[in-house]
mmCIF file of C-alpha atoms in Angstrom:
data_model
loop_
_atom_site.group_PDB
_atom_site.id
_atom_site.type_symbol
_atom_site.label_atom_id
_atom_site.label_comp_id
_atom_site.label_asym_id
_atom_site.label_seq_id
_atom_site.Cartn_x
_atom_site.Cartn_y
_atom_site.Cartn_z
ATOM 1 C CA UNK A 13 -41.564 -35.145 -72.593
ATOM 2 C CA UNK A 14 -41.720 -35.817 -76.396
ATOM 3 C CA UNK A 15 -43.185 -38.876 -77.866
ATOM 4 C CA UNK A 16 -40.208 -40.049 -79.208
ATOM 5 C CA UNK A 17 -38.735 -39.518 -75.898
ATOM 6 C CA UNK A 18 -41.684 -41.303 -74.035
ATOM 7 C CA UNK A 19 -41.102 -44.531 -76.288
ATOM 8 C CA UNK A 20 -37.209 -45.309 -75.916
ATOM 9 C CA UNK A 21 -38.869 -45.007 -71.821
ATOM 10 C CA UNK A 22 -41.573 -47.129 -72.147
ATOM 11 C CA UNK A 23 -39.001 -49.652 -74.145
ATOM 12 C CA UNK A 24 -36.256 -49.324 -71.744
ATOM 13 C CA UNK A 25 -38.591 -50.432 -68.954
ATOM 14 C CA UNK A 26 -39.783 -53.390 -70.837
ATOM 15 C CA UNK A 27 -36.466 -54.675 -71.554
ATOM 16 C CA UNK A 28 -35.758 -54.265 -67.875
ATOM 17 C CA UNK A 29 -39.026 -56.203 -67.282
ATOM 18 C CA UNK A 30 -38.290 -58.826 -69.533
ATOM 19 C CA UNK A 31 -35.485 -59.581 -68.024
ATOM 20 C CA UNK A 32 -36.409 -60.145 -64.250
ATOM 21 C CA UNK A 33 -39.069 -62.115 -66.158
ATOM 22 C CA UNK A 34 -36.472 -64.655 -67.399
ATOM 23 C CA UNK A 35 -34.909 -65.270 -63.825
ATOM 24 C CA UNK A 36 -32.564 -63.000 -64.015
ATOM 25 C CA UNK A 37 -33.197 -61.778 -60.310
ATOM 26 C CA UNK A 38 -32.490 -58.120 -59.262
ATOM 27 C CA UNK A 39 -29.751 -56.378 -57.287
ATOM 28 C CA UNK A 40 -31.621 -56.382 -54.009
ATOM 29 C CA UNK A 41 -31.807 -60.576 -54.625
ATOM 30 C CA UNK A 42 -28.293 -61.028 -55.820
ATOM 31 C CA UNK A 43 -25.815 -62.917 -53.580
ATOM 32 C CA UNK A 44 -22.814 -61.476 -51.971
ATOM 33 C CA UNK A 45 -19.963 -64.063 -51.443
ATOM 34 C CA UNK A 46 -17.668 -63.329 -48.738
ATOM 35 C CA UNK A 47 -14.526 -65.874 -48.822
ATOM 36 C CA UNK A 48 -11.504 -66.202 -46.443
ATOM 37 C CA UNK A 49 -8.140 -65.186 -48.663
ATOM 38 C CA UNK A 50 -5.422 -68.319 -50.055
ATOM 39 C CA UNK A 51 -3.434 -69.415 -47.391
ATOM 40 C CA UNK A 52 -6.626 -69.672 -45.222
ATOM 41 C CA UNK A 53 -7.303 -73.096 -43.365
ATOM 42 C CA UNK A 54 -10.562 -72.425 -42.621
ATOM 43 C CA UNK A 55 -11.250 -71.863 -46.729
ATOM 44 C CA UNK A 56 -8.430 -74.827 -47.625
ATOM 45 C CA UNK A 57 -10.995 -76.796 -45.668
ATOM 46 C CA UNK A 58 -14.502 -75.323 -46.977
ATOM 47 C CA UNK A 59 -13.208 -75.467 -50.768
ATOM 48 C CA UNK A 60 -11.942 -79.528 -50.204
ATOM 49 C CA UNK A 61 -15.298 -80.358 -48.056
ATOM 50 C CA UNK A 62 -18.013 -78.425 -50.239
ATOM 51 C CA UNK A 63 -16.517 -78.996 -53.795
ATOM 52 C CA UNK A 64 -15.309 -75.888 -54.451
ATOM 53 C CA UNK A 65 -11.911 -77.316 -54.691
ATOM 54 C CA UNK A 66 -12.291 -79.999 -58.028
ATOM 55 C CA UNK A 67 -10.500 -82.829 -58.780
ATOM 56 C CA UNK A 68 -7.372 -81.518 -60.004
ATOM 57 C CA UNK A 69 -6.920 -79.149 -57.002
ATOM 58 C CA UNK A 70 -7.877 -76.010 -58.679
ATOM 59 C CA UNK A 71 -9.822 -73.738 -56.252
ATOM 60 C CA UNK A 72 -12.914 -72.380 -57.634
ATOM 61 C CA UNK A 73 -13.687 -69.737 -55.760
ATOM 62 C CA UNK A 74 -15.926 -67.216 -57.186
ATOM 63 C CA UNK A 75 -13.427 -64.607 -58.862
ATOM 64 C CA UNK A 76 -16.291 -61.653 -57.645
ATOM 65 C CA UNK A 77 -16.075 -63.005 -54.104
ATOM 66 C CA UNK A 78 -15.136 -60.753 -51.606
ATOM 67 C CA UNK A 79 -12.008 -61.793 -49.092
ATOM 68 C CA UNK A 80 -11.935 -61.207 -45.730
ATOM 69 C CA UNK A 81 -8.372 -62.009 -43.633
ATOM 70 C CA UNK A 82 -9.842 -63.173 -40.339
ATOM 71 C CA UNK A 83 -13.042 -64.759 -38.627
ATOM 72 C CA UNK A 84 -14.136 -62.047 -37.437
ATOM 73 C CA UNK A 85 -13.940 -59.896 -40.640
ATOM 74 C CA UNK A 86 -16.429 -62.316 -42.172
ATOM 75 C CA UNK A 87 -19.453 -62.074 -39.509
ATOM 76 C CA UNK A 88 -19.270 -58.364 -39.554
ATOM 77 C CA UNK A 89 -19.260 -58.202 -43.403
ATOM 78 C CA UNK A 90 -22.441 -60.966 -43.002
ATOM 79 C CA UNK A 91 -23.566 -59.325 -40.471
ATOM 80 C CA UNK A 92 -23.812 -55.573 -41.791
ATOM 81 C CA UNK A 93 -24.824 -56.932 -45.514
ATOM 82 C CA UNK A 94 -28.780 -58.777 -45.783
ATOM 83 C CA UNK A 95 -27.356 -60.787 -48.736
ATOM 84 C CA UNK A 96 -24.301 -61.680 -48.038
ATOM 85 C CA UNK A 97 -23.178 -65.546 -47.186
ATOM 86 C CA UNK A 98 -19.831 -66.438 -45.529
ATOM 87 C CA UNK A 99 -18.085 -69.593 -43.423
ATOM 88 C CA UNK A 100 -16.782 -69.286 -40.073
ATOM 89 C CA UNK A 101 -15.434 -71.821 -37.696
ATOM 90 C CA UNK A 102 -18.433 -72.804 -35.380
ATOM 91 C CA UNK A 103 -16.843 -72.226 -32.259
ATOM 92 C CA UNK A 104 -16.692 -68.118 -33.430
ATOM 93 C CA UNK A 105 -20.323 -68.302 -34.112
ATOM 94 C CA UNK A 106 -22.147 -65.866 -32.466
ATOM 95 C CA UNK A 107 -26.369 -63.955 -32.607
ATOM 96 C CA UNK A 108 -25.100 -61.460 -34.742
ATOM 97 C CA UNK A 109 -25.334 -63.793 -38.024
ATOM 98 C CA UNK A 110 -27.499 -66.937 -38.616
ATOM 99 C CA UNK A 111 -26.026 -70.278 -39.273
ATOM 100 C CA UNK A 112 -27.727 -72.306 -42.146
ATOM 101 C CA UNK A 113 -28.134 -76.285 -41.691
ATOM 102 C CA UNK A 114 -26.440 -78.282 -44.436
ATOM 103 C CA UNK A 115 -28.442 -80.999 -46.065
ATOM 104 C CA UNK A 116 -31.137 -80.568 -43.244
ATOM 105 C CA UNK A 117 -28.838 -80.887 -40.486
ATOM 106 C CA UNK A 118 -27.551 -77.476 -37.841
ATOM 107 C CA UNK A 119 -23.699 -76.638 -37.029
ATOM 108 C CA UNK A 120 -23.738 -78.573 -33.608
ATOM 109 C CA UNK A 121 -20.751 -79.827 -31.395
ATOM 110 C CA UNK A 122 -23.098 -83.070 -31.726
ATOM 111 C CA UNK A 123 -23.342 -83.432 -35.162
ATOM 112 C CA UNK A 124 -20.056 -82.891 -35.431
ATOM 113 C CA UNK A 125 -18.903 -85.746 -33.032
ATOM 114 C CA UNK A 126 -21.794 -88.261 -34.683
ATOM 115 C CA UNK A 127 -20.705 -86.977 -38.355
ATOM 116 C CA UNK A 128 -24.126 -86.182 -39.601
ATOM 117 C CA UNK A 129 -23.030 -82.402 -40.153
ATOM 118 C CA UNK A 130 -20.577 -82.657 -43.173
ATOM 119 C CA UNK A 131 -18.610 -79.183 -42.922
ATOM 120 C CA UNK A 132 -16.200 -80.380 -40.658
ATOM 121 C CA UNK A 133 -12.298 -80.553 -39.831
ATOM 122 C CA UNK A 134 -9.723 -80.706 -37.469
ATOM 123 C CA UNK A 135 -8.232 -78.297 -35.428
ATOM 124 C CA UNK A 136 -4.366 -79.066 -35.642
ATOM 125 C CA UNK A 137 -1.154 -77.777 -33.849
ATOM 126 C CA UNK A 138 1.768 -78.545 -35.727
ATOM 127 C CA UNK A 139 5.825 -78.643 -34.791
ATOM 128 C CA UNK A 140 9.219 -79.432 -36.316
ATOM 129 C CA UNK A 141 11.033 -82.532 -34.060
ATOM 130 C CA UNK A 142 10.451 -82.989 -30.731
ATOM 131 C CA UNK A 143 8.595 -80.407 -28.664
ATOM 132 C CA UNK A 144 10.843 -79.753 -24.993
ATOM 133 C CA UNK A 145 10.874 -77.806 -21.627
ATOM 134 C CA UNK A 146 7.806 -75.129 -21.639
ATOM 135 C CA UNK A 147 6.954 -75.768 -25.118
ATOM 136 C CA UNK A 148 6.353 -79.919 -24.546
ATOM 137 C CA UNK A 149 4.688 -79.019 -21.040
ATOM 138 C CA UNK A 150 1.813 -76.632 -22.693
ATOM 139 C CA UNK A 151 1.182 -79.713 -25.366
ATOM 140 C CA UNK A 152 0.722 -82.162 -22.491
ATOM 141 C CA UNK A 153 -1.551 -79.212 -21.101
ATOM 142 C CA UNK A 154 -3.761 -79.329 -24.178
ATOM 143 C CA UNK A 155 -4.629 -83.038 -24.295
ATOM 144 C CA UNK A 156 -5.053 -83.136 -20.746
ATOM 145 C CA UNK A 157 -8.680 -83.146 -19.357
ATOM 146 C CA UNK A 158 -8.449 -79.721 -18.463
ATOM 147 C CA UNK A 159 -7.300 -78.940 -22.289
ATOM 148 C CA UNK A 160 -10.093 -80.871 -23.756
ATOM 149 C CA UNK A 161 -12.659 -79.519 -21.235
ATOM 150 C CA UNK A 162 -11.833 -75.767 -22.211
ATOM 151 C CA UNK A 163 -11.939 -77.204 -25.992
ATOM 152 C CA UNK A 164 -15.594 -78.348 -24.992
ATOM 153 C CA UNK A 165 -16.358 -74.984 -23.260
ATOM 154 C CA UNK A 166 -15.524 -73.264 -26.244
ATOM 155 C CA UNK A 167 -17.813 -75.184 -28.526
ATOM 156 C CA UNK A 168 -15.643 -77.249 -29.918
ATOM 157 C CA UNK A 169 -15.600 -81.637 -29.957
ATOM 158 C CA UNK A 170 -12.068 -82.787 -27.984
ATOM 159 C CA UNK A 171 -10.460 -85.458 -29.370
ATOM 160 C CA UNK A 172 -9.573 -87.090 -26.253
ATOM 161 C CA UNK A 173 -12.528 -87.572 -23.946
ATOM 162 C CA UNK A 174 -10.885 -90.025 -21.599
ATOM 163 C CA UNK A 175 -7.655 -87.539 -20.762
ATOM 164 C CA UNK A 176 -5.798 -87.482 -17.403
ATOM 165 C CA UNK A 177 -5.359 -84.609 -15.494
ATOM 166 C CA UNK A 178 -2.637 -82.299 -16.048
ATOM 167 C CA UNK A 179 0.708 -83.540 -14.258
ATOM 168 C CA UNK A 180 2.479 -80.440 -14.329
ATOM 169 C CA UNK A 181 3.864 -78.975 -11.460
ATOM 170 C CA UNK A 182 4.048 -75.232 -12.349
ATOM 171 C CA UNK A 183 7.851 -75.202 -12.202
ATOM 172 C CA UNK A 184 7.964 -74.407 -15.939
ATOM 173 C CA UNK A 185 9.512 -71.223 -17.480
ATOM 174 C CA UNK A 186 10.411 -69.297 -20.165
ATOM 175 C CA UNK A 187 8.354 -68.035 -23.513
ATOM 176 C CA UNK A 188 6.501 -70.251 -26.258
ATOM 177 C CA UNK A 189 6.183 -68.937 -29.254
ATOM 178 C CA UNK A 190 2.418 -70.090 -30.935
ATOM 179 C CA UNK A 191 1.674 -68.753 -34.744
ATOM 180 C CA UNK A 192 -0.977 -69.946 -37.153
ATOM 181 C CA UNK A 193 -4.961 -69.773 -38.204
ATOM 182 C CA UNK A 194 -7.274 -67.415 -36.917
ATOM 183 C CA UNK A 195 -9.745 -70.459 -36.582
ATOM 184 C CA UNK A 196 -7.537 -71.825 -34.186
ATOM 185 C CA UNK A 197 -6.084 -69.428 -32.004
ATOM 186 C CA UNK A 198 -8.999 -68.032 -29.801
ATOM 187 C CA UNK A 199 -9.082 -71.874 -28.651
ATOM 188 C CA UNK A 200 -5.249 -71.503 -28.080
ATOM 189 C CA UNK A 201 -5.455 -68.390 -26.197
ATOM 190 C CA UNK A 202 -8.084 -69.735 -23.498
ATOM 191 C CA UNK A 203 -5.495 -73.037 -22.984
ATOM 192 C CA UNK A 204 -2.659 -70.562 -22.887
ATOM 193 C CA UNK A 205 -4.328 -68.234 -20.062
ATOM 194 C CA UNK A 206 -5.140 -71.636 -18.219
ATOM 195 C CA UNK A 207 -1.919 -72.955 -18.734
ATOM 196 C CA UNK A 208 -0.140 -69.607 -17.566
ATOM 197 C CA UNK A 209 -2.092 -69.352 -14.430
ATOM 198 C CA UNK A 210 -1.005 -73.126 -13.071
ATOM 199 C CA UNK A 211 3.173 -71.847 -14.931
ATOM 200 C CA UNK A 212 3.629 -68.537 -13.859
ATOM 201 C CA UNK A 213 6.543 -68.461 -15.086
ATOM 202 C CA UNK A 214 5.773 -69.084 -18.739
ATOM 203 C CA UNK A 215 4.722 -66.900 -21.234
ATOM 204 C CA UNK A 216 2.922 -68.005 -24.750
ATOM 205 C CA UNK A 217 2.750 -65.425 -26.765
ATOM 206 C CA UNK A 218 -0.275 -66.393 -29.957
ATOM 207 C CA UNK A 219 -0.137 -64.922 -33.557
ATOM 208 C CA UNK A 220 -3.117 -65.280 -35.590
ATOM 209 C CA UNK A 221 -1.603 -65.086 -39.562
ATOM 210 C CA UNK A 222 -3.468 -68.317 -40.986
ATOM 211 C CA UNK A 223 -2.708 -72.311 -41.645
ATOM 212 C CA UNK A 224 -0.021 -71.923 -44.102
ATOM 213 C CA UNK A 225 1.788 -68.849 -42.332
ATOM 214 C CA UNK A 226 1.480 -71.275 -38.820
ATOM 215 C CA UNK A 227 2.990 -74.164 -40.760
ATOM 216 C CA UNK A 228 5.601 -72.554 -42.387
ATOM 217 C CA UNK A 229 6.552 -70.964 -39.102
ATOM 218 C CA UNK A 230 6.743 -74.398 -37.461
ATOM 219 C CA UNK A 231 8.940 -75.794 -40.165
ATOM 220 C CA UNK A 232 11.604 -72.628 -39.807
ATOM 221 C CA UNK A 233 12.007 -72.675 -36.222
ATOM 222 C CA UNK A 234 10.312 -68.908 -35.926
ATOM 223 C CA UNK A 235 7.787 -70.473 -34.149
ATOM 224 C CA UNK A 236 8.287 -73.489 -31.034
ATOM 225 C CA UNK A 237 3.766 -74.255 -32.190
ATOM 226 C CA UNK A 238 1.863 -73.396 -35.320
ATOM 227 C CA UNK A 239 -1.500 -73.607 -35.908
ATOM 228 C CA UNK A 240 -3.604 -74.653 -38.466
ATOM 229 C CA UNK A 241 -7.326 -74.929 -38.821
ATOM 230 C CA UNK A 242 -7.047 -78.222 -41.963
ATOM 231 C CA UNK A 243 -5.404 -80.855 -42.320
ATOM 232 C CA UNK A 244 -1.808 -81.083 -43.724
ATOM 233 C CA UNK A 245 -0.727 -81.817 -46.596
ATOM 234 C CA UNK A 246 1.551 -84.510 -47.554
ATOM 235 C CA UNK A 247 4.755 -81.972 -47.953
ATOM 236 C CA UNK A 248 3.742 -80.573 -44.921
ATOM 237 C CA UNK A 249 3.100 -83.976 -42.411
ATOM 238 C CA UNK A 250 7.297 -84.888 -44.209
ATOM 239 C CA UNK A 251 8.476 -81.778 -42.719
ATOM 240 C CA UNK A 252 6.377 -81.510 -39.299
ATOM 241 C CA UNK A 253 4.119 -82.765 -36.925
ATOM 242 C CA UNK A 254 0.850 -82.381 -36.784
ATOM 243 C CA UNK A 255 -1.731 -83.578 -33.933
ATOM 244 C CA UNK A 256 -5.652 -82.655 -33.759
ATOM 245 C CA UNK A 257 -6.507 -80.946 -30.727
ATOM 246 C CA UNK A 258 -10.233 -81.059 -31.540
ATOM 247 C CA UNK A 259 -12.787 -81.254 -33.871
ATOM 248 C CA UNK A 260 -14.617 -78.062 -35.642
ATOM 249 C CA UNK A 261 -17.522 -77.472 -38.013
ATOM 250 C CA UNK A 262 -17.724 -74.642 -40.442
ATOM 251 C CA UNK A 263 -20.638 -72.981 -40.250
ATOM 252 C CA UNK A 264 -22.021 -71.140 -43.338
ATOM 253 C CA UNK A 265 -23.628 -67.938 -42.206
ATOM 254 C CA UNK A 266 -26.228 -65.362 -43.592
ATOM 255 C CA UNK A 267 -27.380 -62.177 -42.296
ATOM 256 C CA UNK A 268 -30.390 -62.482 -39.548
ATOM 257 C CA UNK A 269 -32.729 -61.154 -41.717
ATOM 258 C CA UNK A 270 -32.362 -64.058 -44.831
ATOM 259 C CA UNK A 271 -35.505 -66.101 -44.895
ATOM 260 C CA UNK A 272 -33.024 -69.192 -46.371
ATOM 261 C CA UNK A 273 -32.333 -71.614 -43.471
ATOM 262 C CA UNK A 274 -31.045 -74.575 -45.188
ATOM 263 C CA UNK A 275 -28.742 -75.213 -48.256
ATOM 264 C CA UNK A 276 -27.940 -78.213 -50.030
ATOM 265 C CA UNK A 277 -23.960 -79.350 -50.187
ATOM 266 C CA UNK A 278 -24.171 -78.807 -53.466
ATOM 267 C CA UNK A 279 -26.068 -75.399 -53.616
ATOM 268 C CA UNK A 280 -23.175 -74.144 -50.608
ATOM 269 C CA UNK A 281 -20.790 -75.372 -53.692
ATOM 270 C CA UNK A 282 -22.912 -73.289 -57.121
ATOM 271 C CA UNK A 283 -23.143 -70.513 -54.476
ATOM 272 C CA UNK A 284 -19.534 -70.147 -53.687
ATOM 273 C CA UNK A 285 -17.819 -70.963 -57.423
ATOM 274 C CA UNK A 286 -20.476 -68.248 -58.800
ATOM 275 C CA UNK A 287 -22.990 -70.695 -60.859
ATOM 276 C CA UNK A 288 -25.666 -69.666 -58.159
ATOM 277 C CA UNK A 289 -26.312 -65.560 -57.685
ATOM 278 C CA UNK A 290 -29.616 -65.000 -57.154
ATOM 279 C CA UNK A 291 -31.564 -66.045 -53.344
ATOM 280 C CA UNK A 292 -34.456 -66.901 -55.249
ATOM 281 C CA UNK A 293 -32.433 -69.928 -56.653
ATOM 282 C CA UNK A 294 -31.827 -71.745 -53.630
ATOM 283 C CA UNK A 295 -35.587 -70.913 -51.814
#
C-alpha cells in the first residue's frame, strides 16, 4: 500500500469515527419500524393514541417504515429482526416477541380495564340497519356471558361483565357473512365456532381485510357484520352501527433479545414518525 494510499485510509476511518462520536449511532443500533398499512384499525388507533396522527389528521408515519398487512406479519418481522419495533393487538401477543411497558406500566387485560395502560381501544362490530334471523342471533351470542367469557379467555377486557346467558335455542340457520380487521377477527372466529356448535345449522364465514375494508363492507350490504379494531368515525357511525364487543391494548413489541423494556408515550411517538433512529436514544 502506498502512502498516499494509506492516508485517504487512515482519513476515511476518522471521518467514520467522528461521526459515531457525534451520536450518530451505527447500523447494528439503528431502529427498524415496522407499521400496519392505511386502512389498518389497529394503526388508525396507534397513530390517534401515540401522536403519530397530529392535529390536523395528517398521519406521520415514518415514510422508511416498513408495512406489514396483518398481525401476524408484524411479530414475525419483530420477531426474526433484533432491532426492529412493531404494535400488535395484545390479545395476539405471544413469547416469540417482547412487549415493552408504556410510561412504566405492562400491556395487561388489567391495566386496560383500570386505564393506567394508555394504548388502548375498542374492539367494534359494525352493521347497516337492523341485524335479523342468524345474523341478530350470533350478536345476542357475543354479548352474552358466554361471548364475553371467550372475549376474557382470549385476553381481551368484555364490555359487559354482568351478561345473561345465551337464550338461543339452536333452531337458527343459514350463513353470516363477517368481514373486517385482522385485530378483530381471531376473537370473532372463537365466538363463531362457539356459536356454531350450540346452531348447527348456521354457518359464519370470517374475512380478515382490515377496519375500513369491514366497514365499508357493512355499509354495502356485502357483508351481514364488519369488523373493525378503532373506533368510527363520524361518516362512518351516520351510515352504520357500531357496538364494542371488548376492550384491547396495543402492545408495542421488540425482538427478545432488545435490552429496552420501557418507552415513554412520547419516545413510542419520535420512534414511529422517524425523529428517533438510534436504540441508544431511548436507553
Amino acid at each position: 500500500m502506498t502512502l498516499n494510499k494509506l492516508s485517504k485510509l487512515i482519513l476515511s476511518l476518522g471521518a467514520v469515527a467522528t461521526l459515531a462520536a457525534c451520536g450518530g449511532g451505527s447500523a447494528q443500533d439503528g431502529i427498524f419500524v415496522i407499521s400496519r398499512e392505511e386502512g389498518s384499525g389497529t394503526r388508525d388507533a396507534f397513530t390517534e393514541i401515540t401522536g403519530v396522527l397530529d392535529e390536523n389528521d395528517v398521519d406521520n408515519t415514518d415514510p422508511n417504515a416498513t408495512i406489514q398487512n396483518g398481525t401476524d406479519q408484524v411479530i414475525t418481522a419483530v420477531s426474526e429482526d433484533p432491532n426492529a419495533i412493531g404494535y400488535i393487538s395484545l390479545g395476539s401477543l405471544n413469547d416469540s416477541v417482547k412487549a415493552l411497558q408504556v410510561e412504566g406500566v405492562a400491556p395487561s387485560e388489567e391495566a386496560v380495564a383500570d386505564g393506567s395502560y394508555k394504548i388502548a381501544r375498542p374492539f367494534n362490530i359494525v352493521y347497516k340497519d337492523n341485524l335479523e334471523g342468524a345474523a341478530k342471533d350470533f350478536h345476542d351470542f357475543i354479548f352474552s356471558a358466554e361471548g364475553q367469557q371467550i372475549a376474557l379467555d382470549e385476553g381481551y377486557v368484555p364490555v359487559k361483565s354482568d351478561a345473561a346467558a345465551y337464550a338461543g335455542d339452536g333452531s337458527q340457520s343459514g350463513t353470516i357473512n363477517v368481514v373486517g380487521s385482522t385485530s378483530v377477527a381471531p376473537v370473532l372466529e372463537k365466538m363463531a365456532e362457539e356459536y356454531m356448535k350450540l346452531n348447527s345449522g348456521v354457518q359464519v364465514n370470517i374475512t380478515a381485510n382490515g377496519s375500513s375494508a369491514g366497514v365499508e363492507a357493512a355499509q354495502n350490504g356485502t357483508a351481514d357484520i364488519g369488523m373493525a379494531s378503532r373506533a368510527l368515525s363520524e361518516e362512518e357511525a351516520g351510515k352504520v352501527t357500531g357496538e364494542a364487543i371488548a376492550m384491547d391494548g396495543i402492545a408495542v413489541i421488540v425482538n427478545n433479545d432488545n435490552q429496552v423494556s420501557n418507552l415513554s408515550l412520547d419516545q413510542v411517538r419520535d420512534i414511529f414518525t422517524g425523529t428517533i433512529t438510534s436504540w441508544t436514544e431511548v436507553q
